Every structure is written in C-alpha cells, then in structure tokens.
C-alpha cells in the first residue's frame, strides 16, 4: 500500500494512492487537496504504473522538489521520499501488502505472507537474567512511545521483537476481528528481503494460547509431538516456535504474537518464552492505550459535533416572547442529552393573534432531534399561511406523515389566542392536556375530549378544535412527559400530583410558577442522570 502524508505546512493529512493518477493542488477537484497559498491550483500529479509510482510537476508557480532536488521531469518515487510542493512537505511511503490465505493443511492452518526489508538482526542476547527482561521491556516501551497510529504500531512491535530475538526468522501479530470474532493477520515481519515467505500457524496452537491464556514453546518443532507431525512444519522447515497471547485491560486475550526460527540450533528456550511474555504484555498495553487514545479522539470529535448541533437546535427555539399587552409568558427547556426531541415555540400571527406550540418527539438523542428540526420547519411554514388551528394541525400532521421515520411520532399541542376576544383555539395531538388555573383558583384540564392521535401516525386525520375564553387571572401550564416521568435515584416518577399541587398553589406570577415547577422537578431528580427532555411552558392573562 502506498501513502502520501502531509507532515509540514498544511496540517497532518494521510492519503492513500489507490488510483492510477492522483493530482495534488489547492483546487477542490484534486485527489489530494492541499490548502496552502504556496501551492498551485493543480500543482503536480502522481502516476501509478504497475507497482511503481512517479511524480510529475504540472507547471506549478513555486515548483516541486523530491528530496530537496528540483523536479524537471517525472521521477520514480522510493519509500520514505520527501516531496515539497510550495512550502508544504509530504512523505511518500510504500509497504508490501499483507494477505491471508486459508489452506487445506491437515492441522487447519492459516497461511500468511509478508516481507520485512533489511536484516533487522540484533546483537542483544537473550540471557536469562532479570536485567535482560527489564532491558527488553524498556526497549519496546521506548520504541513504541508516542505512537497513536495502529497501522504503524504493530509493525514497530515486530521490528523490536526481531531486534530482541536475533535467532528469530519470522514474526507476526494476529488480533480478533470485532465483527467475525476470528483471528486475522495485522502485521508480519521476516528477515528475508525481497522474498515472499509463508508463515503458517496451526489453529490448534492458536486455540490453546487463547483458551489457556498462556504461551506455547517448541524448542524443536520438527520432532515435537504436540504438532502431530504437521505437514506445515516440515514444508517450512520450522525449527523452533514461540506463541504467546496479548491480554487486554480486562485480562482477556485479544490477539497473539508468534515467532519462529528455521535455523538449526537457533532454538528458543523457556527463558526466551518468559521474555516474550513480558514483552508481549508491554506491547499489549501499548496497543490498548493506542486504541483508547483513538477512541478518545473520536469521542472528542463527536462531542464537538454534538455541541455544534446543540447550538443549532437551540437557535430553533424562541429567544424572546412576543410583547403582548396583558399577557405574560415563561418557558424552560432541558434536554437529557446534547440534543433532544422536545420542541416549543411562541410567536405572533399578524397583530391580533399569538400562537403557542409544544411538541415531544418519541425517543431521545440525535434521531429525535432531527425530527424536531423538521417539525419546527413544518410549524413555521404552515402557520405563516394558515391561521386557523384545526386546518394548521391537519396540514402539519400530513407533512409529518409524508416524511416520518417508521416507529416515530410526535405528540403536539397547538394554541392560537385571539387578542381581541381572548378566545383560545386548542388542538391536542396525543399530548398531556394543558392545565388552567382560573382566577378563582379552580383547576381545569383543557381539551381532554378532543385529543387526537400524535402527528405522523394517521394520514389525513381531521383534528377537532376546542375553544376556551381566557379571563384575567387565568394561568396555563403545559409540560412534556419528561416532567411527570422524571425519576429520582430510587426510580420513583415525579408524577402528576406535584404538578397539580403547584398549579393549585399558583406561585407568584407566570414566571414564578414555571420556575417553581422546574426547581421541584430538579430537586426530585437529585443527582440522578436526567432520563428524558424536560420542557415547561406557562402563560397567563394579567388584565
């Protein structure tokens, strides 16, 4: 596999050279777009011919250099070449592809092919003293320090192991595939440059290592009875083998390291096995730490994206209420996650009416938030032209039915108040009925007899409208189910009774009532994680 890495001048970019031609430049149509003023629109191109790669300058303003030499004609690239386009430096890397084949060997083995350039032999002897183990562990810790790329980590582990074990000819790492559960090849190294060699692993050995979580050693594999005279061992003239597990943070094996030798007399010993187990432990820790680091980076990116989505969603909610003489308004919105599925709005319709809407999308998180965004658009678009509550509800429901995701729906309350007559038209689509506290202190539940199905459930449903005249001193409260289904640490729901009690007491003013209810819900939840979105909307007529 061949790669181009931007290592200086335009941030870090890694690009796979998988096509026959890759253009480099600032233009968006380039295969590798480089955002730098020193780079021309179409600066250079890389051609793939069989297994070789050539770079050619395309008349760029600031030129192209390979290993600091100006490029005047196409030049063949070599592994680790440095390419300068303008002020940006890239690194070309090319490694042999690791492949996996399954053979019909009588031991049911895995055939793996790979090449490691260079000899890689070391003068480090495998003495049995504790100092040798400590030195090996420190050596692999040093070689892996700061590595946060799994694709380069595993080959570096094998390079270091071949340095630690000079009698080894080949080494490989297999890890468990998260989807299939099978052990698959991740990295392979051999001391024979320019030649493809077969490294076979007996499934019996692999299963034994993974099941018993212990290492397997054969000082003389050709005569070792545990291999059952395997044809694989004879075909490859394998003399000595070590195979050890890589244990995760939970103590369970997620992979194996296998090392073997073909040289007569270059046998591994029990002390070598103990050394490999110690080194494998450090290698496994580095591997797990790298995976955690990658997961952390992904999580941070997701958190940042969700924070942006949260800000976008909050822009859909009203930043201020209409200034209406004789009326007061209050609303609060707390999502259980970064984004939520609750929705409310309050806006004027012309100069004589004001509209209230409150909705609750089934489910939580991102899917509900996306539907909430669509709902907001439907409400604004519909009520811009349709000012009658029943007709508006019918139109919004039809739009939601046409685009609703299967299994999702929206409970919804729509209220339009005529500011001249103070008559309120109410439509309830499967939501909790609004509560009204009259000036006399009586509690009424509005629209219970005309509740229709939630939006997005039944096509062409004709919603009924209930009329109510709002008198001076009347206060209305509307909430989503995240209020009465809020749970405390013991798992007890907040329930409806506290809502009725707070409405009955009628805290000072509309604002005071809404804040008192929100504070009581939060007190009930205590330090328990909020399990649903909590939205409260209150309004009232003062005169």
Coordinates of N, CA, C and O in Angstrom, one line a residue, residues 303-405:
X303 N -18.2 14.8 20.4 CA -18.7 15.7 21.4 C -18.8 17.1 20.8 O -19.7 17.9 21.0
X304 N -17.7 17.5 20.0 CA -17.7 18.8 19.4 C -18.8 19.0 18.4 O -19.5 20.0 18.3
X305 N -19.0 17.9 17.6 CA -20.1 18.0 16.6 C -21.5 18.1 17.3 O -22.4 18.8 16.8
X306 N -21.6 17.3 18.4 CA -22.9 17.4 19.1 C -23.1 18.8 19.8 O -24.2 19.3 19.9
X307 N -22.0 19.4 20.2 CA -22.1 20.7 20.8 C -22.6 21.7 19.7 O -23.4 22.6 20.0
X308 N -22.1 21.6 18.5 CA -22.5 22.4 17.4 C -24.0 22.2 17.1 O -24.8 23.1 16.9
X309 N -24.3 20.9 17.1 CA -25.7 20.5 16.8 C -26.7 21.1 17.9 O -27.8 21.5 17.6
X310 N -26.2 21.0 19.2 CA -27.0 21.6 20.3 C -27.2 23.1 20.1 O -28.3 23.6 20.2
X311 N -26.2 23.8 19.7 CA -26.3 25.2 19.4 C -27.3 25.5 18.3 O -28.1 26.4 18.3
X312 N -27.2 24.7 17.2 CA -28.1 24.9 16.1 C -29.5 24.6 16.5 O -30.4 25.4 16.1
X313 N -29.7 23.6 17.3 CA -31.1 23.2 17.7 C -31.6 24.3 18.6 O -32.8 24.7 18.5
X314 N -30.8 24.9 19.5 CA -31.3 26.0 20.3 C -31.7 27.2 19.6 O -32.5 28.0 20.0
X315 N -31.1 27.4 18.4 CA -31.5 28.6 17.6 C -32.9 28.4 17.0 O -33.5 29.4 16.6
X316 N -33.4 27.2 17.0 CA -34.8 27.0 16.6 C -35.8 27.3 17.6 O -37.0 27.5 17.3
X317 N -35.4 27.5 18.9 CA -36.3 27.9 20.0 C -36.3 29.4 20.0 O -35.4 30.1 19.7
X318 N -37.5 29.9 20.5 CA -37.6 31.4 20.6 C -36.6 32.0 21.5 O -36.4 31.5 22.6
X319 N -36.0 33.1 21.1 CA -35.0 33.8 22.0 C -35.8 34.9 22.8 O -35.3 35.3 23.9
X320 N -37.0 35.2 22.4 CA -37.8 36.2 23.2 C -39.2 35.9 22.8 O -39.6 35.4 21.8
X321 N -40.1 36.3 23.8 CA -41.6 36.1 23.6 C -42.2 37.4 23.0 O -41.6 38.5 23.2
X322 N -43.3 37.3 22.3 CA -43.9 38.5 21.8 C -44.4 39.4 22.9 O -44.7 38.9 24.0
X323 N -44.2 40.7 22.7 CA -44.7 41.6 23.7 C -46.2 41.9 23.4 O -46.6 42.6 22.5
X324 N -47.0 41.3 24.3 CA -48.4 41.3 24.2 C -49.0 42.0 25.5 O -48.8 41.5 26.6
X325 N -49.7 43.1 25.3 CA -50.2 43.8 26.5 C -51.2 42.9 27.2 O -52.1 42.3 26.6
X326 N -51.0 42.7 28.5 CA -52.0 41.9 29.3 C -51.6 40.5 29.4 O -52.4 39.7 30.1
X327 N -50.5 40.0 28.8 CA -50.1 38.6 28.9 C -48.7 38.5 29.3 O -47.8 39.3 29.0
X328 N -48.4 37.4 30.0 CA -47.0 37.0 30.4 C -46.7 35.6 30.0 O -47.6 34.7 29.9
X329 N -45.4 35.4 29.7 CA -45.0 34.1 29.2 C -43.7 33.6 29.9 O -42.9 34.4 30.3
X330 N -43.6 32.3 30.0 CA -42.4 31.7 30.5 C -42.2 30.3 29.9 O -43.1 29.6 29.6
X331 N -40.9 29.9 29.6 CA -40.6 28.6 29.1 C -39.2 28.2 29.5 O -38.3 29.0 29.7
X332 N -39.0 26.9 29.7 CA -37.7 26.3 30.0 C -37.5 25.0 29.3 O -38.5 24.3 29.0
X333 N -36.3 24.7 28.8 CA -36.0 23.5 28.0 C -34.7 22.9 28.5 O -33.7 23.6 28.4
X334 N -34.8 21.7 29.0 CA -33.6 21.0 29.4 C -33.6 19.6 28.7 O -34.4 18.8 28.9
X335 N -32.6 19.4 27.8 CA -32.5 18.1 27.1 C -31.7 17.1 27.9 O -30.8 17.5 28.6
X336 N -32.1 15.9 27.8 CA -31.5 14.8 28.5 C -30.1 14.5 28.0 O -29.2 14.1 28.7
X337 N -29.9 14.7 26.7 CA -28.6 14.5 26.0 C -28.2 15.9 25.4 O -28.8 16.9 25.6
X338 N -27.1 15.8 24.6 CA -26.6 17.0 23.9 C -27.7 17.6 23.1 O -27.8 18.9 23.0
X339 N -28.5 16.8 22.4 CA -29.6 17.3 21.6 C -30.8 16.5 22.1 O -30.7 15.4 22.6
X340 N -32.0 17.1 21.8 CA -33.2 16.5 22.3 C -34.3 16.5 21.3 O -34.2 17.1 20.2
X341 N -35.5 15.9 21.7 CA -36.6 15.8 20.8 C -37.8 16.7 21.2 O -38.9 16.6 20.6
X342 N -37.6 17.5 22.3 CA -38.7 18.4 22.7 C -38.7 19.7 21.8 O -37.6 20.0 21.4
X343 N -39.8 20.3 21.7 CA -39.9 21.5 20.9 C -41.0 22.4 21.4 O -42.1 21.9 21.9
X344 N -40.7 23.7 21.4 CA -41.8 24.7 21.7 C -41.5 25.9 20.9 O -40.4 26.2 20.5
X345 N -42.6 26.7 20.8 CA -42.5 28.0 20.1 C -43.6 28.9 20.5 O -44.6 28.4 21.0
X346 N -43.4 30.2 20.4 CA -44.4 31.2 20.7 C -44.1 32.4 19.8 O -43.0 33.0 19.9
X347 N -45.1 32.7 19.0 CA -44.9 33.8 18.1 C -46.2 34.5 17.7 O -47.3 33.9 17.9
X348 N -46.1 35.7 17.3 CA -47.3 36.5 16.9 C -47.8 36.1 15.5 O -47.0 35.8 14.6
X349 N -49.1 36.1 15.3 CA -49.7 35.9 14.0 C -50.4 37.2 13.6 O -51.5 37.5 14.2
X350 N -49.8 37.9 12.8 CA -50.3 39.2 12.5 C -50.2 40.1 13.7 O -49.3 40.0 14.6
X351 N -51.2 41.0 13.9 CA -51.2 41.9 15.1 C -52.3 41.6 16.1 O -52.4 42.2 17.2
X352 N -53.1 40.6 15.7 CA -54.3 40.3 16.6 C -54.3 38.9 17.2 O -55.2 38.5 18.0
X353 N -53.2 38.1 16.9 CA -53.2 36.7 17.5 C -51.8 36.3 17.9 O -50.8 36.9 17.4
X354 N -51.7 35.4 18.8 CA -50.4 34.9 19.3 C -50.6 33.3 19.3 O -51.6 32.8 19.7
X355 N -49.6 32.6 18.9 CA -49.6 31.2 18.8 C -48.6 30.5 19.7 O -47.5 31.0 19.9
X356 N -49.0 29.4 20.4 CA -48.2 28.6 21.2 C -48.1 27.2 20.7 O -49.2 26.7 20.3
X357 N -47.0 26.6 20.6 CA -46.9 25.2 20.2 C -45.9 24.5 21.1 O -44.9 25.1 21.6
X358 N -46.2 23.2 21.4 CA -45.3 22.4 22.2 C -45.4 21.0 21.7 O -46.5 20.5 21.5
X359 N -44.2 20.4 21.4 CA -44.2 19.0 20.9 C -43.2 18.2 21.5 O -42.2 18.7 22.1
X360 N -43.4 16.9 21.4 CA -42.5 15.9 22.0 C -42.3 14.7 21.1 O -43.2 14.0 20.8
X361 N -41.1 14.6 20.5 CA -40.8 13.5 19.5 C -40.5 12.3 20.3 O -39.8 12.3 21.3
X362 N -41.1 11.2 19.9 CA -40.8 9.9 20.6 C -39.3 9.6 20.5 O -38.7 9.8 19.5
X363 N -38.8 9.0 21.6 CA -37.4 8.7 21.6 C -36.5 9.8 22.1 O -37.0 10.8 22.5
X364 N -35.2 9.6 22.0 CA -34.3 10.6 22.5 C -33.1 10.7 21.6 O -33.0 10.0 20.6
X365 N -32.2 11.7 21.8 CA -31.0 11.8 21.1 C -31.1 12.4 19.7 O -32.0 13.1 19.4
X366 N -30.1 12.0 18.9 CA -29.9 12.6 17.6 C -31.1 12.3 16.7 O -31.6 13.3 16.0
X367 N -31.7 11.1 16.6 CA -32.8 10.9 15.7 C -34.0 11.8 16.0 O -34.6 12.3 15.1
X368 N -34.3 11.9 17.3 CA -35.4 12.7 17.7 C -35.1 14.2 17.5 O -36.0 14.9 17.1
X369 N -33.9 14.6 17.6 CA -33.5 16.0 17.4 C -33.7 16.3 15.9 O -34.1 17.4 15.6
X370 N -33.4 15.4 15.0 CA -33.5 15.6 13.6 C -35.0 15.8 13.2 O -35.4 16.7 12.4
X371 N -35.9 15.0 13.8 CA -37.3 15.1 13.6 C -37.8 16.4 14.2 O -38.7 17.0 13.6
X372 N -37.3 16.8 15.3 CA -37.7 18.0 16.0 C -37.4 19.2 15.0 O -38.2 20.1 14.9
X373 N -36.2 19.1 14.3 CA -35.8 20.2 13.4 C -36.8 20.2 12.3 O -37.3 21.3 11.8
X374 N -37.2 19.1 11.8 CA -38.2 19.0 10.7 C -39.6 19.6 11.1 O -40.3 20.3 10.4
X375 N -40.0 19.2 12.4 CA -41.2 19.7 13.0 C -41.2 21.2 13.0 O -42.2 21.9 12.7
X376 N -40.1 21.8 13.5 CA -40.0 23.3 13.6 C -40.3 23.9 12.3 O -41.0 24.9 12.2
X377 N -39.6 23.3 11.3 CA -39.8 23.9 9.9 C -41.2 23.8 9.4 O -41.8 24.8 8.9
X378 N -41.9 22.7 9.7 CA -43.3 22.5 9.3 C -44.2 23.5 10.0 O -45.1 24.1 9.3
X379 N -44.0 23.7 11.3 CA -44.9 24.6 12.1 C -44.7 26.0 11.5 O -45.7 26.7 11.3
X380 N -43.5 26.5 11.3 CA -43.3 27.9 10.9 C -43.8 28.1 9.5 O -44.5 29.1 9.2
X381 N -43.6 27.1 8.6 CA -44.1 27.2 7.2 C -45.6 27.2 7.2 O -46.2 28.0 6.5
X382 N -46.2 26.3 7.9 CA -47.7 26.2 7.9 C -48.4 27.4 8.4 O -49.3 28.0 7.8
X383 N -48.0 27.8 9.6 CA -48.7 28.9 10.3 C -48.4 30.3 9.7 O -49.0 31.3 10.1
X384 N -47.4 30.3 8.8 CA -47.2 31.6 8.1 C -48.4 31.9 7.2 O -48.7 33.0 6.9
X385 N -49.1 30.8 6.7 CA -50.1 31.0 5.8 C -51.5 30.5 6.3 O -52.5 30.9 5.8
X386 N -51.5 29.6 7.3 CA -52.7 29.0 7.8 C -52.9 29.5 9.2 O -52.1 29.1 10.1
X387 N -53.9 30.3 9.5 CA -54.1 30.8 10.8 C -55.2 30.2 11.6 O -55.5 30.6 12.8
X388 N -55.9 29.2 11.1 CA -56.9 28.5 11.8 C -56.3 27.2 12.4 O -55.7 26.5 11.7
X389 N -56.6 27.0 13.7 CA -55.9 26.0 14.5 C -56.1 24.6 13.9 O -55.2 23.8 13.7
X390 N -57.4 24.2 13.6 CA -57.7 22.9 13.0 C -57.0 22.6 11.7 O -56.4 21.6 11.5
X391 N -57.1 23.6 10.8 CA -56.5 23.4 9.4 C -55.0 23.4 9.5 O -54.4 22.6 8.8
X392 N -54.4 24.2 10.4 CA -53.0 24.2 10.6 C -52.5 22.8 11.1 O -51.5 22.3 10.6
X393 N -53.2 22.3 12.1 CA -52.8 21.0 12.7 C -52.9 19.9 11.6 O -52.1 19.0 11.5
X394 N -54.0 19.9 10.8 CA -54.2 18.9 9.8 C -53.0 19.0 8.8 O -52.5 17.9 8.4
X395 N -52.6 20.2 8.4 CA -51.5 20.3 7.4 C -50.2 19.9 8.0 O -49.4 19.2 7.3
X396 N -49.9 20.2 9.3 CA -48.6 19.8 9.9 C -48.6 18.3 10.0 O -47.6 17.6 9.7
X397 N -49.7 17.7 10.4 CA -49.8 16.2 10.6 C -49.5 15.5 9.2 O -48.7 14.5 9.1
X398 N -50.1 16.1 8.1 CA -49.9 15.4 6.8 C -48.4 15.5 6.4 O -47.9 14.5 5.8
X399 N -47.8 16.6 6.7 CA -46.3 16.8 6.3 C -45.5 15.8 7.1 O -44.6 15.2 6.6
X400 N -45.8 15.6 8.4 CA -45.1 14.7 9.2 C -45.3 13.2 8.8 O -44.4 12.4 8.8
X401 N -46.6 12.9 8.4 CA -46.9 11.6 7.9 C -46.1 11.3 6.6 O -45.6 10.1 6.4
X402 N -45.9 12.3 5.8 CA -45.2 12.1 4.5 C -43.8 11.8 4.7 O -43.1 11.2 3.8
X403 N -43.2 12.2 5.8 CA -41.7 12.1 5.9 C -41.3 11.5 7.2 O -40.1 11.5 7.6
X404 N -42.2 10.9 8.0 CA -41.9 10.4 9.3 C -41.1 9.1 9.2 O -41.5 8.2 8.3
X405 N -40.1 8.9 10.0 CA -39.4 7.6 10.1 C -40.3 6.6 10.8 O -41.0 6.9 11.8

